[in-house]
Amino acid sequence: MNLPSNSIIHTGVTFAGPYQIGGFVIIGETPAGSCPGTVETHVGPGALVRSHTVVYAGNRIGANFQTGHGVLVREFNEIGDDVSVGSGSIIEHHVKIGNRVRMHSGVFIPEFSVLEDDCWLGPRVVLTNAKYPMSLDAKANLMGPVIGRGAKIGANATVLPGVVIGAGALVGAGAVVTRDVPPGAVVAGVPAREINRIGNLPY
């Protein structure tokens, strides 16, 4: 639990147990509009936060949280136990992440997304939350996707705002998901369409 001299843990951050912090890490960065040290951050036991990661204040993070290098976690997220965030990934604010969620390298999770227990996001998966990004009321109408329990999203896939990926579904690599995916469905393509069912796959 030695803190490298070039890393910072701000006032208001509490760890519930042992942790490992890499170099050039910042935990408890003050969100815009808040006063330093006034927003609490809670991290469960067993955290492993690798170098150049920044975690803003206001997060509630469960046990065994792990990051790769250069991860950004914005403020006011709820993150469960045994969550892994790959190098170069970004989690924006007001995101809900369940237990045992795995995000590989370069994943982008925008505001108001929900990732349920046991879901898996491959490298460079992008979730989006603004249906009309340049509209005058875009910020007031943000809606993140919902990734259902145990769903898997292949590398380089893009999920549009408000789309619900059903429990246990599989999204193929490079797909662009423009509408809800039923539980247990296999979808692929641009735009993504159902091509199979999980129960028919040979594993």
JSON list of C-alpha atoms in Angstrom, two decimals:
[
{"chain": "A", "resi": 1, "resn": "MET", "atom": "CA", "xyz": [0.00, 0.00, 0.00]},
{"chain": "A", "resi": 2, "resn": "ASN", "atom": "CA", "xyz": [2.94, 2.33, -0.58]},
{"chain": "A", "resi": 3, "resn": "LEU", "atom": "CA", "xyz": [1.92, 5.38, -2.60]},
{"chain": "A", "resi": 4, "resn": "PRO", "atom": "CA", "xyz": [4.41, 6.41, -5.31]},
{"chain": "A", "resi": 5, "resn": "SER", "atom": "CA", "xyz": [5.71, 9.95, -4.79]},
{"chain": "A", "resi": 6, "resn": "ASN", "atom": "CA", "xyz": [4.30, 10.99, -8.18]},
{"chain": "A", "resi": 7, "resn": "SER", "atom": "CA", "xyz": [0.75, 9.77, -7.44]},
{"chain": "A", "resi": 8, "resn": "ILE", "atom": "CA", "xyz": [-1.99, 11.64, -5.57]},
{"chain": "A", "resi": 9, "resn": "ILE", "atom": "CA", "xyz": [-4.84, 10.44, -3.36]},
{"chain": "A", "resi": 10, "resn": "HIS", "atom": "CA", "xyz": [-6.98, 13.46, -2.54]},
{"chain": "A", "resi": 11, "resn": "THR", "atom": "CA", "xyz": [-8.79, 14.22, 0.71]},
{"chain": "A", "resi": 12, "resn": "GLY", "atom": "CA", "xyz": [-12.14, 12.42, 0.89]},
{"chain": "A", "resi": 13, "resn": "VAL", "atom": "CA", "xyz": [-10.93, 9.14, -0.62]},
{"chain": "A", "resi": 14, "resn": "THR", "atom": "CA", "xyz": [-11.30, 6.01, 1.51]},
{"chain": "A", "resi": 15, "resn": "PHE", "atom": "CA", "xyz": [-10.09, 2.49, 0.77]},
{"chain": "A", "resi": 16, "resn": "ALA", "atom": "CA", "xyz": [-11.86, -0.39, 2.52]},
{"chain": "A", "resi": 17, "resn": "GLY", "atom": "CA", "xyz": [-8.77, -2.60, 2.45]},
{"chain": "A", "resi": 18, "resn": "PRO", "atom": "CA", "xyz": [-5.38, -3.19, 0.83]},
{"chain": "A", "resi": 19, "resn": "TYR", "atom": "CA", "xyz": [-4.69, -1.56, -2.52]},
{"chain": "A", "resi": 20, "resn": "GLN", "atom": "CA", "xyz": [-1.92, -1.10, -5.11]},
{"chain": "A", "resi": 21, "resn": "ILE", "atom": "CA", "xyz": [-1.37, 2.20, -6.86]},
{"chain": "A", "resi": 22, "resn": "GLY", "atom": "CA", "xyz": [0.95, 2.73, -9.85]},
{"chain": "A", "resi": 23, "resn": "GLY", "atom": "CA", "xyz": [2.87, 5.83, -10.81]},
{"chain": "A", "resi": 24, "resn": "PHE", "atom": "CA", "xyz": [1.24, 9.09, -11.93]},
{"chain": "A", "resi": 25, "resn": "VAL", "atom": "CA", "xyz": [-2.18, 8.01, -10.63]},
{"chain": "A", "resi": 26, "resn": "ILE", "atom": "CA", "xyz": [-4.73, 10.52, -9.32]},
{"chain": "A", "resi": 27, "resn": "ILE", "atom": "CA", "xyz": [-7.67, 9.35, -7.20]},
{"chain": "A", "resi": 28, "resn": "GLY", "atom": "CA", "xyz": [-10.35, 11.76, -6.00]},
{"chain": "A", "resi": 29, "resn": "GLU", "atom": "CA", "xyz": [-9.87, 14.47, -8.64]},
{"chain": "A", "resi": 30, "resn": "THR", "atom": "CA", "xyz": [-12.36, 17.25, -7.93]},
{"chain": "A", "resi": 31, "resn": "PRO", "atom": "CA", "xyz": [-15.30, 17.43, -10.37]},
{"chain": "A", "resi": 32, "resn": "ALA", "atom": "CA", "xyz": [-16.12, 20.78, -11.95]},
{"chain": "A", "resi": 33, "resn": "GLY", "atom": "CA", "xyz": [-18.32, 22.88, -9.70]},
{"chain": "A", "resi": 34, "resn": "SER", "atom": "CA", "xyz": [-17.24, 21.14, -6.48]},
{"chain": "A", "resi": 35, "resn": "CYS", "atom": "CA", "xyz": [-14.83, 22.25, -3.77]},
{"chain": "A", "resi": 36, "resn": "PRO", "atom": "CA", "xyz": [-11.71, 20.10, -3.23]},
{"chain": "A", "resi": 37, "resn": "GLY", "atom": "CA", "xyz": [-12.17, 17.48, -0.52]},
{"chain": "A", "resi": 38, "resn": "THR", "atom": "CA", "xyz": [-15.95, 17.87, -0.25]},
{"chain": "A", "resi": 39, "resn": "VAL", "atom": "CA", "xyz": [-16.97, 14.94, -2.49]},
{"chain": "A", "resi": 40, "resn": "GLU", "atom": "CA", "xyz": [-16.34, 11.49, -1.00]},
{"chain": "A", "resi": 41, "resn": "THR", "atom": "CA", "xyz": [-14.89, 8.59, -2.94]},
{"chain": "A", "resi": 42, "resn": "HIS", "atom": "CA", "xyz": [-15.08, 4.98, -1.71]},
{"chain": "A", "resi": 43, "resn": "VAL", "atom": "CA", "xyz": [-12.95, 2.13, -3.07]},
{"chain": "A", "resi": 44, "resn": "GLY", "atom": "CA", "xyz": [-13.33, -1.47, -1.93]},
{"chain": "A", "resi": 45, "resn": "PRO", "atom": "CA", "xyz": [-10.48, -3.76, -0.86]},
{"chain": "A", "resi": 46, "resn": "GLY", "atom": "CA", "xyz": [-8.06, -5.26, -3.35]},
{"chain": "A", "resi": 47, "resn": "ALA", "atom": "CA", "xyz": [-7.91, -2.38, -5.83]},
{"chain": "A", "resi": 48, "resn": "LEU", "atom": "CA", "xyz": [-5.12, -2.43, -8.41]},
{"chain": "A", "resi": 49, "resn": "VAL", "atom": "CA", "xyz": [-4.87, 0.94, -10.18]},
{"chain": "A", "resi": 50, "resn": "ARG", "atom": "CA", "xyz": [-2.14, 1.03, -12.80]},
{"chain": "A", "resi": 51, "resn": "SER", "atom": "CA", "xyz": [-0.09, 4.00, -13.93]},
{"chain": "A", "resi": 52, "resn": "HIS", "atom": "CA", "xyz": [-1.52, 7.19, -15.42]},
{"chain": "A", "resi": 53, "resn": "THR", "atom": "CA", "xyz": [-5.06, 6.39, -14.31]},
{"chain": "A", "resi": 54, "resn": "VAL", "atom": "CA", "xyz": [-7.31, 9.23, -13.10]},
{"chain": "A", "resi": 55, "resn": "VAL", "atom": "CA", "xyz": [-10.38, 8.51, -10.94]},
{"chain": "A", "resi": 56, "resn": "TYR", "atom": "CA", "xyz": [-12.57, 11.52, -10.12]},
{"chain": "A", "resi": 57, "resn": "ALA", "atom": "CA", "xyz": [-14.27, 12.06, -6.78]},
{"chain": "A", "resi": 58, "resn": "GLY", "atom": "CA", "xyz": [-17.77, 10.83, -6.04]},
{"chain": "A", "resi": 59, "resn": "ASN", "atom": "CA", "xyz": [-17.28, 7.26, -7.22]},
{"chain": "A", "resi": 60, "resn": "ARG", "atom": "CA", "xyz": [-18.40, 4.24, -5.21]},
{"chain": "A", "resi": 61, "resn": "ILE", "atom": "CA", "xyz": [-16.26, 1.30, -6.31]},
{"chain": "A", "resi": 62, "resn": "GLY", "atom": "CA", "xyz": [-16.48, -2.29, -5.08]},
{"chain": "A", "resi": 63, "resn": "ALA", "atom": "CA", "xyz": [-13.86, -4.88, -4.22]},
{"chain": "A", "resi": 64, "resn": "ASN", "atom": "CA", "xyz": [-11.02, -6.00, -6.50]},
{"chain": "A", "resi": 65, "resn": "PHE", "atom": "CA", "xyz": [-11.29, -3.11, -8.92]},
{"chain": "A", "resi": 66, "resn": "GLN", "atom": "CA", "xyz": [-8.56, -3.22, -11.56]},
{"chain": "A", "resi": 67, "resn": "THR", "atom": "CA", "xyz": [-7.48, -0.81, -14.25]},
{"chain": "A", "resi": 68, "resn": "GLY", "atom": "CA", "xyz": [-4.98, -0.99, -17.04]},
{"chain": "A", "resi": 69, "resn": "HIS", "atom": "CA", "xyz": [-2.74, 1.98, -17.81]},
{"chain": "A", "resi": 70, "resn": "GLY", "atom": "CA", "xyz": [-4.11, 5.41, -18.69]},
{"chain": "A", "resi": 71, "resn": "VAL", "atom": "CA", "xyz": [-7.73, 4.83, -17.65]},
{"chain": "A", "resi": 72, "resn": "LEU", "atom": "CA", "xyz": [-10.10, 7.74, -16.97]},
{"chain": "A", "resi": 73, "resn": "VAL", "atom": "CA", "xyz": [-13.06, 7.29, -14.60]},
{"chain": "A", "resi": 74, "resn": "ARG", "atom": "CA", "xyz": [-15.21, 10.40, -14.22]},
{"chain": "A", "resi": 75, "resn": "GLU", "atom": "CA", "xyz": [-17.33, 11.31, -11.20]},
{"chain": "A", "resi": 76, "resn": "PHE", "atom": "CA", "xyz": [-20.43, 9.88, -9.50]},
{"chain": "A", "resi": 77, "resn": "ASN", "atom": "CA", "xyz": [-20.36, 6.33, -10.88]},
{"chain": "A", "resi": 78, "resn": "GLU", "atom": "CA", "xyz": [-21.48, 3.15, -9.14]},
{"chain": "A", "resi": 79, "resn": "ILE", "atom": "CA", "xyz": [-19.09, 0.29, -9.85]},
{"chain": "A", "resi": 80, "resn": "GLY", "atom": "CA", "xyz": [-19.54, -3.22, -8.46]},
{"chain": "A", "resi": 81, "resn": "ASP", "atom": "CA", "xyz": [-17.10, -5.91, -7.36]},
{"chain": "A", "resi": 82, "resn": "ASP", "atom": "CA", "xyz": [-14.45, -7.57, -9.55]},
{"chain": "A", "resi": 83, "resn": "VAL", "atom": "CA", "xyz": [-14.65, -5.00, -12.34]},
{"chain": "A", "resi": 84, "resn": "SER", "atom": "CA", "xyz": [-11.75, -4.74, -14.79]},
{"chain": "A", "resi": 85, "resn": "VAL", "atom": "CA", "xyz": [-11.15, -1.71, -17.04]},
{"chain": "A", "resi": 86, "resn": "GLY", "atom": "CA", "xyz": [-8.60, -2.07, -19.84]},
{"chain": "A", "resi": 87, "resn": "SER", "atom": "CA", "xyz": [-5.84, 0.37, -20.75]},
{"chain": "A", "resi": 88, "resn": "GLY", "atom": "CA", "xyz": [-6.93, 3.59, -22.43]},
{"chain": "A", "resi": 89, "resn": "SER", "atom": "CA", "xyz": [-10.60, 3.15, -21.57]},
{"chain": "A", "resi": 90, "resn": "ILE", "atom": "CA", "xyz": [-12.88, 6.02, -20.52]},
{"chain": "A", "resi": 91, "resn": "ILE", "atom": "CA", "xyz": [-15.89, 5.82, -18.21]},
{"chain": "A", "resi": 92, "resn": "GLU", "atom": "CA", "xyz": [-17.86, 9.07, -18.12]},
{"chain": "A", "resi": 93, "resn": "HIS", "atom": "CA", "xyz": [-19.98, 10.23, -15.16]},
{"chain": "A", "resi": 94, "resn": "HIS", "atom": "CA", "xyz": [-23.24, 8.82, -13.73]},
{"chain": "A", "resi": 95, "resn": "VAL", "atom": "CA", "xyz": [-22.63, 5.32, -15.07]},
{"chain": "A", "resi": 96, "resn": "LYS", "atom": "CA", "xyz": [-23.84, 2.15, -13.30]},
{"chain": "A", "resi": 97, "resn": "ILE", "atom": "CA", "xyz": [-21.62, -0.93, -13.61]},
{"chain": "A", "resi": 98, "resn": "GLY", "atom": "CA", "xyz": [-22.48, -4.26, -12.01]},
{"chain": "A", "resi": 99, "resn": "ASN", "atom": "CA", "xyz": [-20.29, -7.04, -10.69]},
{"chain": "A", "resi": 100, "resn": "ARG", "atom": "CA", "xyz": [-17.68, -8.97, -12.69]},
{"chain": "A", "resi": 101, "resn": "VAL", "atom": "CA", "xyz": [-17.87, -6.64, -15.69]},
{"chain": "A", "resi": 102, "resn": "ARG", "atom": "CA", "xyz": [-14.89, -6.73, -18.07]},
{"chain": "A", "resi": 103, "resn": "MET", "atom": "CA", "xyz": [-14.01, -3.85, -20.37]},
{"chain": "A", "resi": 104, "resn": "HIS", "atom": "CA", "xyz": [-11.03, -4.40, -22.64]},
{"chain": "A", "resi": 105, "resn": "SER", "atom": "CA", "xyz": [-8.63, -1.73, -23.93]},
{"chain": "A", "resi": 106, "resn": "GLY", "atom": "CA", "xyz": [-9.90, 1.45, -25.54]},
{"chain": "A", "resi": 107, "resn": "VAL", "atom": "CA", "xyz": [-13.55, 1.09, -24.48]},
{"chain": "A", "resi": 108, "resn": "PHE", "atom": "CA", "xyz": [-15.72, 4.23, -24.22]},
{"chain": "A", "resi": 109, "resn": "ILE", "atom": "CA", "xyz": [-18.66, 4.33, -21.80]},
{"chain": "A", "resi": 110, "resn": "PRO", "atom": "CA", "xyz": [-20.69, 7.59, -21.90]},
{"chain": "A", "resi": 111, "resn": "GLU", "atom": "CA", "xyz": [-22.87, 9.19, -19.26]},
{"chain": "A", "resi": 112, "resn": "PHE", "atom": "CA", "xyz": [-25.98, 7.36, -18.04]},
{"chain": "A", "resi": 113, "resn": "SER", "atom": "CA", "xyz": [-24.96, 3.96, -19.42]},
{"chain": "A", "resi": 114, "resn": "VAL", "atom": "CA", "xyz": [-25.83, 0.80, -17.48]},
{"chain": "A", "resi": 115, "resn": "LEU", "atom": "CA", "xyz": [-23.64, -2.31, -17.60]},
{"chain": "A", "resi": 116, "resn": "GLU", "atom": "CA", "xyz": [-25.24, -5.21, -15.75]},
{"chain": "A", "resi": 117, "resn": "ASP", "atom": "CA", "xyz": [-23.45, -8.08, -13.99]},
{"chain": "A", "resi": 118, "resn": "ASP", "atom": "CA", "xyz": [-21.06, -10.30, -15.96]},
{"chain": "A", "resi": 119, "resn": "CYS", "atom": "CA", "xyz": [-21.18, -8.40, -19.25]},
{"chain": "A", "resi": 120, "resn": "TRP", "atom": "CA", "xyz": [-18.06, -8.27, -21.45]},
{"chain": "A", "resi": 121, "resn": "LEU", "atom": "CA", "xyz": [-16.95, -5.52, -23.83]},
{"chain": "A", "resi": 122, "resn": "GLY", "atom": "CA", "xyz": [-14.17, -6.22, -26.31]},
{"chain": "A", "resi": 123, "resn": "PRO", "atom": "CA", "xyz": [-11.41, -3.84, -27.40]},
{"chain": "A", "resi": 124, "resn": "ARG", "atom": "CA", "xyz": [-12.50, -0.42, -28.72]},
{"chain": "A", "resi": 125, "resn": "VAL", "atom": "CA", "xyz": [-16.20, -0.94, -28.11]},
{"chain": "A", "resi": 126, "resn": "VAL", "atom": "CA", "xyz": [-17.98, 2.42, -28.18]},
{"chain": "A", "resi": 127, "resn": "LEU", "atom": "CA", "xyz": [-21.28, 3.13, -26.46]},
{"chain": "A", "resi": 128, "resn": "THR", "atom": "CA", "xyz": [-23.02, 6.40, -27.36]},
{"chain": "A", "resi": 129, "resn": "ASN", "atom": "CA", "xyz": [-25.65, 8.51, -25.60]},
{"chain": "A", "resi": 130, "resn": "ALA", "atom": "CA", "xyz": [-26.53, 11.53, -27.79]},
{"chain": "A", "resi": 131, "resn": "LYS", "atom": "CA", "xyz": [-29.05, 10.82, -30.52]},
{"chain": "A", "resi": 132, "resn": "TYR", "atom": "CA", "xyz": [-28.62, 14.28, -32.06]},
{"chain": "A", "resi": 133, "resn": "PRO", "atom": "CA", "xyz": [-25.17, 15.43, -30.84]},
{"chain": "A", "resi": 134, "resn": "MET", "atom": "CA", "xyz": [-25.29, 19.00, -32.16]},
{"chain": "A", "resi": 135, "resn": "SER", "atom": "CA", "xyz": [-28.91, 19.80, -31.30]},
{"chain": "A", "resi": 136, "resn": "LEU", "atom": "CA", "xyz": [-29.66, 22.62, -28.88]},
{"chain": "A", "resi": 137, "resn": "ASP", "atom": "CA", "xyz": [-31.05, 20.26, -26.21]},
{"chain": "A", "resi": 138, "resn": "ALA", "atom": "CA", "xyz": [-28.60, 17.39, -26.73]},
{"chain": "A", "resi": 139, "resn": "LYS", "atom": "CA", "xyz": [-27.31, 17.51, -23.14]},
{"chain": "A", "resi": 140, "resn": "ALA", "atom": "CA", "xyz": [-30.83, 17.39, -21.72]},
{"chain": "A", "resi": 141, "resn": "ASN", "atom": "CA", "xyz": [-31.70, 14.25, -23.69]},
{"chain": "A", "resi": 142, "resn": "LEU", "atom": "CA", "xyz": [-28.69, 12.02, -23.17]},
{"chain": "A", "resi": 143, "resn": "MET", "atom": "CA", "xyz": [-29.58, 8.35, -22.87]},
{"chain": "A", "resi": 144, "resn": "GLY", "atom": "CA", "xyz": [-26.90, 5.70, -22.45]},
{"chain": "A", "resi": 145, "resn": "PRO", "atom": "CA", "xyz": [-27.30, 2.10, -23.62]},
{"chain": "A", "resi": 146, "resn": "VAL", "atom": "CA", "xyz": [-28.15, -0.76, -21.26]},
{"chain": "A", "resi": 147, "resn": "ILE", "atom": "CA", "xyz": [-25.93, -3.82, -21.58]},
{"chain": "A", "resi": 148, "resn": "GLY", "atom": "CA", "xyz": [-27.78, -6.77, -20.07]},
{"chain": "A", "resi": 149, "resn": "ARG", "atom": "CA", "xyz": [-26.43, -9.35, -17.70]},
{"chain": "A", "resi": 150, "resn": "GLY", "atom": "CA", "xyz": [-23.88, -11.65, -19.33]},
{"chain": "A", "resi": 151, "resn": "ALA", "atom": "CA", "xyz": [-24.07, -9.95, -22.73]},
{"chain": "A", "resi": 152, "resn": "LYS", "atom": "CA", "xyz": [-20.91, -9.88, -24.85]},
{"chain": "A", "resi": 153, "resn": "ILE", "atom": "CA", "xyz": [-19.96, -7.17, -27.35]},
{"chain": "A", "resi": 154, "resn": "GLY", "atom": "CA", "xyz": [-17.20, -7.86, -29.88]},
{"chain": "A", "resi": 155, "resn": "ALA", "atom": "CA", "xyz": [-14.27, -5.62, -30.76]},
{"chain": "A", "resi": 156, "resn": "ASN", "atom": "CA", "xyz": [-14.94, -2.29, -32.50]},
{"chain": "A", "resi": 157, "resn": "ALA", "atom": "CA", "xyz": [-18.72, -2.55, -32.15]},
{"chain": "A", "resi": 158, "resn": "THR", "atom": "CA", "xyz": [-20.76, 0.65, -31.68]},
{"chain": "A", "resi": 159, "resn": "VAL", "atom": "CA", "xyz": [-24.00, 0.79, -29.69]},
{"chain": "A", "resi": 160, "resn": "LEU", "atom": "CA", "xyz": [-26.34, 3.74, -30.30]},
{"chain": "A", "resi": 161, "resn": "PRO", "atom": "CA", "xyz": [-28.08, 5.82, -27.60]},
{"chain": "A", "resi": 162, "resn": "GLY", "atom": "CA", "xyz": [-30.72, 4.13, -25.47]},
{"chain": "A", "resi": 163, "resn": "VAL", "atom": "CA", "xyz": [-30.30, 0.72, -27.10]},
{"chain": "A", "resi": 164, "resn": "VAL", "atom": "CA", "xyz": [-30.87, -2.25, -24.78]},
{"chain": "A", "resi": 165, "resn": "ILE", "atom": "CA", "xyz": [-28.68, -5.31, -25.33]},
{"chain": "A", "resi": 166, "resn": "GLY", "atom": "CA", "xyz": [-30.59, -8.20, -23.79]},
{"chain": "A", "resi": 167, "resn": "ALA", "atom": "CA", "xyz": [-29.22, -10.60, -21.22]},
{"chain": "A", "resi": 168, "resn": "GLY", "atom": "CA", "xyz": [-26.82, -13.16, -22.65]},
{"chain": "A", "resi": 169, "resn": "ALA", "atom": "CA", "xyz": [-26.86, -11.63, -26.13]},
{"chain": "A", "resi": 170, "resn": "LEU", "atom": "CA", "xyz": [-23.79, -11.57, -28.40]},
{"chain": "A", "resi": 171, "resn": "VAL", "atom": "CA", "xyz": [-22.88, -8.61, -30.63]},
{"chain": "A", "resi": 172, "resn": "GLY", "atom": "CA", "xyz": [-20.42, -9.41, -33.41]},
{"chain": "A", "resi": 173, "resn": "ALA", "atom": "CA", "xyz": [-17.18, -7.50, -33.94]},
{"chain": "A", "resi": 174, "resn": "GLY", "atom": "CA", "xyz": [-17.59, -4.25, -35.88]},
{"chain": "A", "resi": 175, "resn": "ALA", "atom": "CA", "xyz": [-21.38, -4.22, -35.61]},
{"chain": "A", "resi": 176, "resn": "VAL", "atom": "CA", "xyz": [-23.36, -0.99, -35.36]},
{"chain": "A", "resi": 177, "resn": "VAL", "atom": "CA", "xyz": [-26.32, -1.64, -33.07]},
{"chain": "A", "resi": 178, "resn": "THR", "atom": "CA", "xyz": [-29.17, 0.73, -33.88]},
{"chain": "A", "resi": 179, "resn": "ARG", "atom": "CA", "xyz": [-32.06, -1.03, -32.11]},
{"chain": "A", "resi": 180, "resn": "ASP", "atom": "CA", "xyz": [-32.69, -3.27, -29.10]},
{"chain": "A", "resi": 181, "resn": "VAL", "atom": "CA", "xyz": [-31.24, -6.77, -29.12]},
{"chain": "A", "resi": 182, "resn": "PRO", "atom": "CA", "xyz": [-33.42, -9.55, -27.62]},
{"chain": "A", "resi": 183, "resn": "PRO", "atom": "CA", "xyz": [-32.00, -11.66, -24.79]},
{"chain": "A", "resi": 184, "resn": "GLY", "atom": "CA", "xyz": [-29.94, -14.56, -26.10]},
{"chain": "A", "resi": 185, "resn": "ALA", "atom": "CA", "xyz": [-29.75, -13.21, -29.66]},
{"chain": "A", "resi": 186, "resn": "VAL", "atom": "CA", "xyz": [-26.64, -13.14, -31.84]},
{"chain": "A", "resi": 187, "resn": "VAL", "atom": "CA", "xyz": [-26.43, -9.99, -33.96]},
{"chain": "A", "resi": 188, "resn": "ALA", "atom": "CA", "xyz": [-23.88, -8.77, -36.50]},
{"chain": "A", "resi": 189, "resn": "GLY", "atom": "CA", "xyz": [-23.48, -6.31, -39.35]},
{"chain": "A", "resi": 190, "resn": "VAL", "atom": "CA", "xyz": [-24.13, -2.65, -40.14]},
{"chain": "A", "resi": 191, "resn": "PRO", "atom": "CA", "xyz": [-26.80, -2.10, -39.04]},
{"chain": "A", "resi": 192, "resn": "ALA", "atom": "CA", "xyz": [-26.76, -5.12, -36.74]},
{"chain": "A", "resi": 193, "resn": "ARG", "atom": "CA", "xyz": [-29.38, -7.79, -37.39]},
{"chain": "A", "resi": 194, "resn": "GLU", "atom": "CA", "xyz": [-30.14, -11.07, -35.67]},
{"chain": "A", "resi": 195, "resn": "ILE", "atom": "CA", "xyz": [-28.29, -13.95, -37.33]},
{"chain": "A", "resi": 196, "resn": "ASN", "atom": "CA", "xyz": [-28.53, -16.68, -34.72]},
{"chain": "A", "resi": 197, "resn": "ARG", "atom": "CA", "xyz": [-29.37, -17.61, -31.13]},
{"chain": "A", "resi": 198, "resn": "ILE", "atom": "CA", "xyz": [-26.87, -18.27, -28.37]},
{"chain": "A", "resi": 199, "resn": "GLY", "atom": "CA", "xyz": [-28.37, -21.72, -27.82]},
{"chain": "A", "resi": 200, "resn": "ASN", "atom": "CA", "xyz": [-27.41, -22.75, -31.36]},
{"chain": "A", "resi": 201, "resn": "LEU", "atom": "CA", "xyz": [-23.72, -21.89, -31.00]},
{"chain": "A", "resi": 202, "resn": "PRO", "atom": "CA", "xyz": [-21.23, -24.77, -30.58]},
{"chain": "A", "resi": 203, "resn": "TYR", "atom": "CA", "xyz": [-19.99, -23.86, -27.11]}
]
